[in-house]
mmCIF file of C-alpha atoms in Angstrom:
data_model
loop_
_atom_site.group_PDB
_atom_site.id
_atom_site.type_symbol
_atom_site.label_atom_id
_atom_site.label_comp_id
_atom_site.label_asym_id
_atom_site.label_seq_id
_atom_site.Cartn_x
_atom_site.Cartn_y
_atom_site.Cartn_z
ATOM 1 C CA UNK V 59 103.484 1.506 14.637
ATOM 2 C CA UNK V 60 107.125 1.759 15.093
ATOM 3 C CA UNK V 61 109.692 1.364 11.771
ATOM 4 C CA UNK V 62 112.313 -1.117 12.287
ATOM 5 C CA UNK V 63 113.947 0.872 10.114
ATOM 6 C CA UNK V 64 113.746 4.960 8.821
ATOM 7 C CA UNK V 65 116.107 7.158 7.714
ATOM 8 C CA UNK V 66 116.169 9.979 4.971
ATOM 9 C CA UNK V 67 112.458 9.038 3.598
ATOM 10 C CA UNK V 68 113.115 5.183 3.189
ATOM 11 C CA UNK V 69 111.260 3.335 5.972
ATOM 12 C CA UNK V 70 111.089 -0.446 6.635
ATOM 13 C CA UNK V 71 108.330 -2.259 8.911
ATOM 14 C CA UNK V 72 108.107 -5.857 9.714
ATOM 15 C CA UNK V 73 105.384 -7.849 9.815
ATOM 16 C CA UNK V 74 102.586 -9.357 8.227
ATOM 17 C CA UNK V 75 101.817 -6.273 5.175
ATOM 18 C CA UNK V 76 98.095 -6.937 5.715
ATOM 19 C CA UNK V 77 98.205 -6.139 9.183
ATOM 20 C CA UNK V 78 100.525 -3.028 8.653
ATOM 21 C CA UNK V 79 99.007 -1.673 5.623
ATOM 22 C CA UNK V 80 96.034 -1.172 7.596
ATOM 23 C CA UNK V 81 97.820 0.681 10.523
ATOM 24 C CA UNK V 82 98.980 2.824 7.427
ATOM 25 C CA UNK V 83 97.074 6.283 7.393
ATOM 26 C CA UNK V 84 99.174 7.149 3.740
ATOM 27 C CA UNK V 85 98.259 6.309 0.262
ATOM 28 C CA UNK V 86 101.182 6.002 -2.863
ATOM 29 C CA UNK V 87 101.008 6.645 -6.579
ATOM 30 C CA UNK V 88 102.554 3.748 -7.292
ATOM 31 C CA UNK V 89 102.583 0.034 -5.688
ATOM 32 C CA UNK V 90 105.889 -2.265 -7.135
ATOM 33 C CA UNK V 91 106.212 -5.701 -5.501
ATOM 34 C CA UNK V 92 107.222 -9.366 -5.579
ATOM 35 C CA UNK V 93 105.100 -11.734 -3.112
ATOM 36 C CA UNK V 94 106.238 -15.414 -2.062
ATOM 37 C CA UNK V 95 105.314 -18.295 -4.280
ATOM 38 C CA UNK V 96 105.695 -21.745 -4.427
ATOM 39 C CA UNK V 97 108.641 -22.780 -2.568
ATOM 40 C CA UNK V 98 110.488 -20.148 -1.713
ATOM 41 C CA UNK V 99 108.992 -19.023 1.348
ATOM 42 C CA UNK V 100 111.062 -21.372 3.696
ATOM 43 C CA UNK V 101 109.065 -21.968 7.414
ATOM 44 C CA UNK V 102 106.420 -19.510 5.526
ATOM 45 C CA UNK V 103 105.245 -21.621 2.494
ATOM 46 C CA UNK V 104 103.948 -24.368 4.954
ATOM 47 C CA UNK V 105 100.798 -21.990 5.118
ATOM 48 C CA UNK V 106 100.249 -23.348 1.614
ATOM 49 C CA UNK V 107 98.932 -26.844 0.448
ATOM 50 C CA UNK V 108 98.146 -26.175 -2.764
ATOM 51 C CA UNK V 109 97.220 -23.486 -5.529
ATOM 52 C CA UNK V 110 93.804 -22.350 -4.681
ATOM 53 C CA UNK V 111 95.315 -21.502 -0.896
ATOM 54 C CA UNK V 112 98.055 -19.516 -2.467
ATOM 55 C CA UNK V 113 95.462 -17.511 -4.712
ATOM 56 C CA UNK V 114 93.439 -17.021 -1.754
ATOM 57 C CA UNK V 115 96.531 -15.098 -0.329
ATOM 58 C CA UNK V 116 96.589 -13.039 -3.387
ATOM 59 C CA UNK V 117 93.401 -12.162 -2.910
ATOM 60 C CA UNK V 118 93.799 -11.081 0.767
ATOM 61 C CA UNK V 119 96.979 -8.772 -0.537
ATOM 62 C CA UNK V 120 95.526 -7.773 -3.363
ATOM 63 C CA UNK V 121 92.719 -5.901 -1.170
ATOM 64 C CA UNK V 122 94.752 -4.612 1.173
ATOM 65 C CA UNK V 123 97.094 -3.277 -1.190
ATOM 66 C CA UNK V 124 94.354 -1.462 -3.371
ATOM 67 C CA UNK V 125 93.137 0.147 -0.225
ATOM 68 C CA UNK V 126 96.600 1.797 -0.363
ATOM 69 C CA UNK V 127 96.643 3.091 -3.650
ATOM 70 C CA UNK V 128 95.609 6.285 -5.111
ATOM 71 C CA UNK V 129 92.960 6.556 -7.224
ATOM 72 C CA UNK V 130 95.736 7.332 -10.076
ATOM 73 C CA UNK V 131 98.220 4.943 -9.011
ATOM 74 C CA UNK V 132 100.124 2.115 -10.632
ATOM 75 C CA UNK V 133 100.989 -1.363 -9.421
ATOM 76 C CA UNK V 134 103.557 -3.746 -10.713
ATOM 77 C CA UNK V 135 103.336 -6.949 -9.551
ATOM 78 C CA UNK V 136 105.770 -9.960 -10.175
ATOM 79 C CA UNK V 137 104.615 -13.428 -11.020
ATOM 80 C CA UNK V 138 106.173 -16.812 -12.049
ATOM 81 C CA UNK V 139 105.148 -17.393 -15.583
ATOM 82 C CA UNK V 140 103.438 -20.401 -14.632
ATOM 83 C CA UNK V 141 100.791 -18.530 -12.351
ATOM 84 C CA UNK V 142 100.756 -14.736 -14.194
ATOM 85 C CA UNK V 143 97.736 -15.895 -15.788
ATOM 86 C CA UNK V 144 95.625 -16.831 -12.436
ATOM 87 C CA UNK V 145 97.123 -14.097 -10.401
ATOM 88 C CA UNK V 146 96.126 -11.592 -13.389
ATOM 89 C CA UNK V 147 92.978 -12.849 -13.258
ATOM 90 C CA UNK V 148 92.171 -12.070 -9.580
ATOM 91 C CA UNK V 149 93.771 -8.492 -9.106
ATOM 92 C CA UNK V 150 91.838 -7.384 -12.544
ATOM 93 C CA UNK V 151 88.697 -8.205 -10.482
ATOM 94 C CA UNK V 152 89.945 -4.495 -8.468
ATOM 95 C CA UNK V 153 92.034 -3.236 -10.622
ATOM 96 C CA UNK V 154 92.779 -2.604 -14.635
ATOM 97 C CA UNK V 155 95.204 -4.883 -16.040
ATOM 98 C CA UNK V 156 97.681 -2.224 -18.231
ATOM 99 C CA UNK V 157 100.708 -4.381 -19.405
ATOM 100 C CA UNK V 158 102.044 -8.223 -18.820
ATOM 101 C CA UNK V 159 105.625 -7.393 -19.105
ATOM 102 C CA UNK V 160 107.885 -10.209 -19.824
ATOM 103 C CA UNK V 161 111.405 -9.694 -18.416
ATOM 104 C CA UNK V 162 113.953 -11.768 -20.121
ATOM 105 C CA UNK V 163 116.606 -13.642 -18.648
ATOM 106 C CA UNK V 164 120.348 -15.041 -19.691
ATOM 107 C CA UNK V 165 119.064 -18.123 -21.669
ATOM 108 C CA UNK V 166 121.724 -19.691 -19.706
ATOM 109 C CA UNK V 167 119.661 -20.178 -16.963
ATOM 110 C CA UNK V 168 117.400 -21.923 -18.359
ATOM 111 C CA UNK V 169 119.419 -24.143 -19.766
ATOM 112 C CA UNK V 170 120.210 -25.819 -16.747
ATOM 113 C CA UNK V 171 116.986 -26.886 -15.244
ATOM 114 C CA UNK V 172 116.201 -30.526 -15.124
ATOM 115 C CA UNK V 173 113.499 -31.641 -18.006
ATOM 116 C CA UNK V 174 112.959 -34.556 -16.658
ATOM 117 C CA UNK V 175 112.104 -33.056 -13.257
ATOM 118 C CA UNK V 176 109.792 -30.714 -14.542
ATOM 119 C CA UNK V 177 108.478 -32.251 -17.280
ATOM 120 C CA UNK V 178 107.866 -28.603 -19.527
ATOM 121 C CA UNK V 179 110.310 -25.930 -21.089
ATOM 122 C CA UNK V 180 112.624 -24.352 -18.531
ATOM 123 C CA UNK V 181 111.979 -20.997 -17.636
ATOM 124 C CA UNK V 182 114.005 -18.536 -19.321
ATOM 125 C CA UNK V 183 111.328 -15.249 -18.134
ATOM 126 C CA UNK V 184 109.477 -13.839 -15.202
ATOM 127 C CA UNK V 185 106.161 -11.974 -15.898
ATOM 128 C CA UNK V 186 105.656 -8.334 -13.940
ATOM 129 C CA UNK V 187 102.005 -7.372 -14.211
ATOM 130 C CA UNK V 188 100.857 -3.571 -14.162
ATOM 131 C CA UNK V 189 97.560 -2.335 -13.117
ATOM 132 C CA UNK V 190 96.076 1.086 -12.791
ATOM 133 C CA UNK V 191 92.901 1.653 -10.741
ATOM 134 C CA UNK V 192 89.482 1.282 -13.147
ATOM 135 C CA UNK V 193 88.745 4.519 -15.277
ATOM 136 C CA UNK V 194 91.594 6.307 -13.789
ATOM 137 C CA UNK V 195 92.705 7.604 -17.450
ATOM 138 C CA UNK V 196 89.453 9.648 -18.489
ATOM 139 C CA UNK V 197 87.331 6.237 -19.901
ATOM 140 C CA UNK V 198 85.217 4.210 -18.241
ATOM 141 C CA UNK V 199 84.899 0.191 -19.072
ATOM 142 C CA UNK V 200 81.509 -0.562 -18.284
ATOM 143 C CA UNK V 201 81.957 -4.197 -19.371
ATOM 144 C CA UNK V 202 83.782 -5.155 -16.247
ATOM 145 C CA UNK V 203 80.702 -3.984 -13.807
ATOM 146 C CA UNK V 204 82.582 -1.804 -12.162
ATOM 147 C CA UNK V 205 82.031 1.105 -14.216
ATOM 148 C CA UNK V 206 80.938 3.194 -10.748
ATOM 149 C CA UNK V 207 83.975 2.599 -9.936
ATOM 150 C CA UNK V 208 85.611 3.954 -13.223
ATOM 151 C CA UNK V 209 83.449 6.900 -12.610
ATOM 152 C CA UNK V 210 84.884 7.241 -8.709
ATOM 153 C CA UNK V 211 88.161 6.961 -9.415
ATOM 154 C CA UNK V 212 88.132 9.291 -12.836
ATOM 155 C CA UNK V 213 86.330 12.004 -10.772
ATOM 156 C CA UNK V 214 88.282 11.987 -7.769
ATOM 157 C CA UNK V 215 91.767 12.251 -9.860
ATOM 158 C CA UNK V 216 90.409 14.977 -12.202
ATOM 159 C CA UNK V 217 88.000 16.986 -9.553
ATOM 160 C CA UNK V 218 90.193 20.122 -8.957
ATOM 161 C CA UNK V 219 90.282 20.580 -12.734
ATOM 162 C CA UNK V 220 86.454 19.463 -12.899
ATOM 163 C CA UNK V 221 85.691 21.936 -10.047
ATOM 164 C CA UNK V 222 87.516 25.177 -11.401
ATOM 165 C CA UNK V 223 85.654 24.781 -14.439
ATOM 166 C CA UNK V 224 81.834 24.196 -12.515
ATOM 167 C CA UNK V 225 82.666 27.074 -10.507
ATOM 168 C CA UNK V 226 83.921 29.798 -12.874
ATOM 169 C CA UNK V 227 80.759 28.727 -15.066
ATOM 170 C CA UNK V 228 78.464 29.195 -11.836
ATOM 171 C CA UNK V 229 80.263 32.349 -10.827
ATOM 172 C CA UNK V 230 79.680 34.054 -14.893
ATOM 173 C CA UNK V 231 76.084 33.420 -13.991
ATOM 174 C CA UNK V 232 76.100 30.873 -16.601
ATOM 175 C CA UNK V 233 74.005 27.661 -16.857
ATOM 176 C CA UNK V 234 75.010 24.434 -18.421
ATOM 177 C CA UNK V 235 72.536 24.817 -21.477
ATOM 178 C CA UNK V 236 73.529 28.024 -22.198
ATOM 179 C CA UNK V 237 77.122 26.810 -22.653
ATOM 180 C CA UNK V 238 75.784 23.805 -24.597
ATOM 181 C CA UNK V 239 73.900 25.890 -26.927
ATOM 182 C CA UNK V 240 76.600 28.215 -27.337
ATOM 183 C CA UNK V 241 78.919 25.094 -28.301
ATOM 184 C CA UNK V 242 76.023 24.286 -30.517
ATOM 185 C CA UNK V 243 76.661 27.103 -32.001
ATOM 186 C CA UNK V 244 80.162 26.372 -33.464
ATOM 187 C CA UNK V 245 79.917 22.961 -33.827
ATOM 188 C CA UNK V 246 77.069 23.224 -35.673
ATOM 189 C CA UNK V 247 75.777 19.904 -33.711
ATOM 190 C CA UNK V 248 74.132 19.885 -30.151
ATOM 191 C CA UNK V 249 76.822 20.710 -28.306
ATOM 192 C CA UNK V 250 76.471 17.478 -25.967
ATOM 193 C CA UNK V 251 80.475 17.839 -25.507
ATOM 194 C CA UNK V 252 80.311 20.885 -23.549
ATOM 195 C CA UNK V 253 78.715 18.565 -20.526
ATOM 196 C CA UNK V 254 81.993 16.402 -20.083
ATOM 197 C CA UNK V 255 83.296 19.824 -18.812
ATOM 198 C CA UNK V 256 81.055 19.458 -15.790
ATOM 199 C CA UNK V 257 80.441 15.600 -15.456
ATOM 200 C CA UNK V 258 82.072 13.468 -12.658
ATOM 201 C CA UNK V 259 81.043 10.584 -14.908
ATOM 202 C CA UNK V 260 82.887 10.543 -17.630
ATOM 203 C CA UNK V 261 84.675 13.896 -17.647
ATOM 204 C CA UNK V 262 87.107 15.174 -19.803
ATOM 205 C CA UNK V 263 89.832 18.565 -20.280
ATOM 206 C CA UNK V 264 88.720 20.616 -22.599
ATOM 207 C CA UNK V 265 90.581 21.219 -25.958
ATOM 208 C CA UNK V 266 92.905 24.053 -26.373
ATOM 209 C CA UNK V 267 90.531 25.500 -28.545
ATOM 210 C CA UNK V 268 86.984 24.395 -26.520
ATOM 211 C CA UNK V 269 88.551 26.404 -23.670
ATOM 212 C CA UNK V 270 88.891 29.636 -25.334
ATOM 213 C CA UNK V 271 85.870 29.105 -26.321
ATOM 214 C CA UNK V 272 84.542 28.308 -23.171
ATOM 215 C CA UNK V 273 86.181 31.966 -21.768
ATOM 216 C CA UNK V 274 84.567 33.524 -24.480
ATOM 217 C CA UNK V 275 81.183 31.970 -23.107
ATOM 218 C CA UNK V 276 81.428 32.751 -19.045
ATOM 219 C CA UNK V 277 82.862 36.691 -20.006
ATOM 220 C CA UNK V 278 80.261 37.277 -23.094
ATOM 221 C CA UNK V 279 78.081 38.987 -20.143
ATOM 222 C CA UNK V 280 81.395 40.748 -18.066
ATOM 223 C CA UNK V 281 84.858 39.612 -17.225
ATOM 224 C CA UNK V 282 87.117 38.086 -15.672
ATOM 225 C CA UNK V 283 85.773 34.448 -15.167
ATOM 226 C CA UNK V 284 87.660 32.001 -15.883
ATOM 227 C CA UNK V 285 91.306 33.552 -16.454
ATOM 228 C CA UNK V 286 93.450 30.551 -15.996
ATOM 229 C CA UNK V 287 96.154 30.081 -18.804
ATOM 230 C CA UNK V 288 95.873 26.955 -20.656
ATOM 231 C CA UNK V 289 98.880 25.732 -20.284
ATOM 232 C CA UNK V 290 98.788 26.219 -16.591
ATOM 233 C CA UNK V 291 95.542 23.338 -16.690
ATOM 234 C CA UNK V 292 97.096 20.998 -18.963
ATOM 235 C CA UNK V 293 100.423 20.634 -16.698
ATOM 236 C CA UNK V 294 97.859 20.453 -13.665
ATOM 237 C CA UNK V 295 95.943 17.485 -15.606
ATOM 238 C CA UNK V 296 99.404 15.898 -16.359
ATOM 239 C CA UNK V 297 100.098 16.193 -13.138
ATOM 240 C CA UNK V 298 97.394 14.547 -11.867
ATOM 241 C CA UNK V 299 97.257 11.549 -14.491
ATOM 242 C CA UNK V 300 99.290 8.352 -13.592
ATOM 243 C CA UNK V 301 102.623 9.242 -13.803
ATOM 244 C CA UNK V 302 104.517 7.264 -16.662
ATOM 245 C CA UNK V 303 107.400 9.064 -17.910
ATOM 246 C CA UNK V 304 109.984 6.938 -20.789
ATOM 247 C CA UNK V 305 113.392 8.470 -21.409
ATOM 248 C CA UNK V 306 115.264 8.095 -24.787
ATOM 249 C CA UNK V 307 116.690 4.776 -25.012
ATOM 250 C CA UNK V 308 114.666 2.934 -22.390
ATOM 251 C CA UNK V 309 112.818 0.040 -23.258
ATOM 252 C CA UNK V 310 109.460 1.091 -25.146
ATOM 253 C CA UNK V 311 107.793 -2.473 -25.346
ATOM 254 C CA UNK V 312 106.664 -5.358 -23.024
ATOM 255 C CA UNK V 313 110.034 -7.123 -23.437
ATOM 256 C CA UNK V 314 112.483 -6.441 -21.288
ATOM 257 C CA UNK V 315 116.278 -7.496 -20.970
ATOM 258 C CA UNK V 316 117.819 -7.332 -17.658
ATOM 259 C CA UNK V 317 120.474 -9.973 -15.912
ATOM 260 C CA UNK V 318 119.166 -11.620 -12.993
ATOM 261 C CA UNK V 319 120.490 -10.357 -9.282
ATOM 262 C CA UNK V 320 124.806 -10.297 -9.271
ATOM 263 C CA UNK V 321 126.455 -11.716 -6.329
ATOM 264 C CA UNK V 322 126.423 -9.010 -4.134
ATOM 265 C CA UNK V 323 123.137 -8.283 -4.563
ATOM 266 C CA UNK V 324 121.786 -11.905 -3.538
ATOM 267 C CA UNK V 325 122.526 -11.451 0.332
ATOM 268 C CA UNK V 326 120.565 -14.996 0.837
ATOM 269 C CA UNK V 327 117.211 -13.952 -0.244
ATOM 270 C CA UNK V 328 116.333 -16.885 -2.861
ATOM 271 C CA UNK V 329 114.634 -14.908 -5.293
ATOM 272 C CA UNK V 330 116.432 -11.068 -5.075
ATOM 273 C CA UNK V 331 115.585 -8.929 -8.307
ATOM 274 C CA UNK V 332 118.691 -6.886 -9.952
ATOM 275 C CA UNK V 333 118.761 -3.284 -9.184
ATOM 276 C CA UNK V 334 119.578 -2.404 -12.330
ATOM 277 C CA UNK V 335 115.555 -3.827 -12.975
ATOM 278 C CA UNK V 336 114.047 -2.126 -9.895
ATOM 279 C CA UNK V 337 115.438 1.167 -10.755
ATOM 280 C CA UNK V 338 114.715 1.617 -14.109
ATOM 281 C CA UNK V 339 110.906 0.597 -13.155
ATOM 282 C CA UNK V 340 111.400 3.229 -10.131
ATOM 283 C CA UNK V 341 112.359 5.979 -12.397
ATOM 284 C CA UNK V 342 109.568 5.714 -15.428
ATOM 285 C CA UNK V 343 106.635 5.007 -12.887
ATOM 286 C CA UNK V 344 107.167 7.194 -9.659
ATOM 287 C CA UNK V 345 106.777 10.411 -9.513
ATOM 288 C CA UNK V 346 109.177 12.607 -7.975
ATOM 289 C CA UNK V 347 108.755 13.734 -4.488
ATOM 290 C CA UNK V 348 106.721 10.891 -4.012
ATOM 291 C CA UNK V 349 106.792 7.551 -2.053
ATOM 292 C CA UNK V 350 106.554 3.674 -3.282
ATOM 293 C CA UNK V 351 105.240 1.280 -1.145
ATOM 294 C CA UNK V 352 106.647 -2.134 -1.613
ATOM 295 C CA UNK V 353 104.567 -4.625 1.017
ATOM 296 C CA UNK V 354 107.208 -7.428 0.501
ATOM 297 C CA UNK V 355 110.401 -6.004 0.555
ATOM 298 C CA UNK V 356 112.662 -8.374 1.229
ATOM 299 C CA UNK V 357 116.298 -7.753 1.316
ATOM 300 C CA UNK V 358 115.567 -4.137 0.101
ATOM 301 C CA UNK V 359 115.777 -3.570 -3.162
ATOM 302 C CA UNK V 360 113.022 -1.671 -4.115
ATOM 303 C CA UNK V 361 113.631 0.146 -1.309
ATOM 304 C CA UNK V 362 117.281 1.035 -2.313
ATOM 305 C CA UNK V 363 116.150 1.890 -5.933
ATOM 306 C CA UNK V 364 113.853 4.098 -4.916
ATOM 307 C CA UNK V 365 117.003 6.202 -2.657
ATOM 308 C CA UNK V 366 119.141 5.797 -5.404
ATOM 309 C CA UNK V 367 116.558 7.548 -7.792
ATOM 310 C CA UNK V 368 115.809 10.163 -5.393
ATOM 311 C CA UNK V 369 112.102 8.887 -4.198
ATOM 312 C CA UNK V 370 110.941 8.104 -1.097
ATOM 313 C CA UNK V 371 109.844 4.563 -0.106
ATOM 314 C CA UNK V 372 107.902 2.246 2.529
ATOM 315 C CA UNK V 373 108.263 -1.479 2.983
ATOM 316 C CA UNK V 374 106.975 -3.914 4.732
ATOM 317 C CA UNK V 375 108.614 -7.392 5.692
ATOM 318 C CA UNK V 376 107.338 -10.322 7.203
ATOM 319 C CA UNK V 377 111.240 -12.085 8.139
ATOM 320 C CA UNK V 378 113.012 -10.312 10.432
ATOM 321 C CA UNK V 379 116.264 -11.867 9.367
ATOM 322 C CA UNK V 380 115.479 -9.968 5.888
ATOM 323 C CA UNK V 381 114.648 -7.107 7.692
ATOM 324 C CA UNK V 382 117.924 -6.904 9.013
ATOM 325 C CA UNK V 383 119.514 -7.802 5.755
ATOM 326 C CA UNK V 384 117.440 -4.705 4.182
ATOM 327 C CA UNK V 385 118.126 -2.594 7.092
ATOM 328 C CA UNK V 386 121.927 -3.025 7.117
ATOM 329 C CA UNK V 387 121.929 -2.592 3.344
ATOM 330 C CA UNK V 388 120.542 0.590 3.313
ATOM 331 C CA UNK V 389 122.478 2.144 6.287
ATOM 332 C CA UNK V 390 125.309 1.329 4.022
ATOM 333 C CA UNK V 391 123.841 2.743 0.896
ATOM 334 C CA UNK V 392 122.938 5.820 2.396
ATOM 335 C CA UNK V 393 126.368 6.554 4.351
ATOM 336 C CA UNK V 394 127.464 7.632 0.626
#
């Protein structure tokens, strides 16, 4: 596939994100988007007649953006207050509902919408949803039926760490009842813990302590088995966790204050979300040195957040006019 748009790790594509995302051979940590609803999609919307098409849609994206995602990666996904509910509902069929954020708005705005029109309060939020992939945290939720899949996705994140531990074990000439009955041992109970060590189901890091225990285990018979600092495999399991990282002073709840899009950042699009919004959520959910995919990108401001905060950054666009708007923006942007 060819970019309409690259330059210095941000890259742009147009078209229809379910046909590019599966021309996409790369997978992201973390997913941030804001799909068409309602009536905002101009020419577009007139693929719509009614709710249950437009969920249908979110079901199609939804799919082909989990495909995309890591198995420790987060999504945030933006939804009209009005629908959050419904559209929450059908992504946390794939994927773990974490937060329902509730960005607030000047309660200006909402003091100028029509009652009469639309018969309910006026809007004075918008709802950004955040999902993780199931059991991606080290726990399973067997309640949803997909607790393979918690199982999958928890082994795949944590199997270096998993791995190093099997293998040192295997390589003291060790077996995994000999290491629960010398955990018996101290804990004065069975020792059952000692198998989330090994488990792809379920598996957990070992304490501080349980791993010096565990050395003193695989070298009672030699040494040198399993020489690996601590602290070297607990930044190696933060590292692999979802990445989540609050600085002092940012918002800690699921209430957040931002103004809506200034003037300059409008550039036509009818529903444009502030910068000052897109790059806070860059910086305490992706990673650096790593890439966000946004599948509707619009005029480009996840896109630009993610240059501004140093990160990389795909998008995808079905307008070409907004294309070009994103485009241009960012050749700007970039010049500095």
């Amino acid at each position: 596939m060819t970019p309409y748009f690259a330059q210095d790790g941000v890259t742009l594509y147009h078209g229809d994100c379910r046909e590019i995302l599966q021309g996409l051979g790369q997978q992201f940590q973390t997913v941030m988007t804001d799909p068409p609803y309602g009536k905002v999609r101009g020419d577009f919307d007139q693929a719509w007649t009614n709710r249950r098409a437009m969920l249908a849609d979110v079901t199609q994206w939804r799919d082909a953006i989990v495909d995309r995602m890591t198995a420790n990666a987060t999504l945030w996904w933006f939804a009209w207050p009005s629908l959050a509910g419904m559209i929450e509902a059908h992504i946390a069929e794939k994927l773990n509902p974490l937060a329902h954020v509730v960005w607030k708005k000047p309660a200006s705005l909402a003091q100028k919408h029509c009652p009469e029109g639309l018969r309910a309060p006026g809007p004075e939020t918008e709802r950004i949803l955040m999902f993780e992939q199931y059991g991606a945290d080290s726990w399973a939720l067997g309640e949803t039926g997909y607790a393979h899949k918690c199982d999958e996705a928890r082994g795949l994140v944590f199997e270096p760490l998993r791995a190093y531990l099997e293998s040192e074990r295997d390589r003291a000439g060790m077996t995994r009842e000999e290491v629960r009955q010398f955990f018996a041992e101290r804990l004065k109970t069975k020792g059952k813990i000692s198998g989330h060590f090994y488990d792809r189901a379920q598996w957990m890091l070992p304490t501080e302590e349980h791993y010096r225990w565990l050395q003193e285990c695989y070298n009672k018979n030699g040494s040198g088995f399993l020489t690996r600092e601590y602290e070297d495999l607990r930044r190696e399991h933060e590292d692999l966790r979802r990445y989540f990282a609050l600085k002092t002073g940012q918002p800690k709840t699921d209430i957040w204050e931002f103004p809506i899009a200034t003037a300059d950042e409008r550039l036509g699009h009818p529903t444009p979300k502030p910068l000052a919004l897109m790059r806070f959520m860059v910086d305490i959910s992706v990673r650096p040195g790593t890439a966000i995919l946004d599948p509707f990108a619009g005029s480009g401001t996840t896109l630009l957040a993610a240059r501004l905060e140093g990160r990389q950054a795909v998008g995808i666009e079905i307008s070409e006019r907004y294309c070009e708007i994103a485009a241009n923006r960012l050749r700007q942007k970039l010049l500095f």
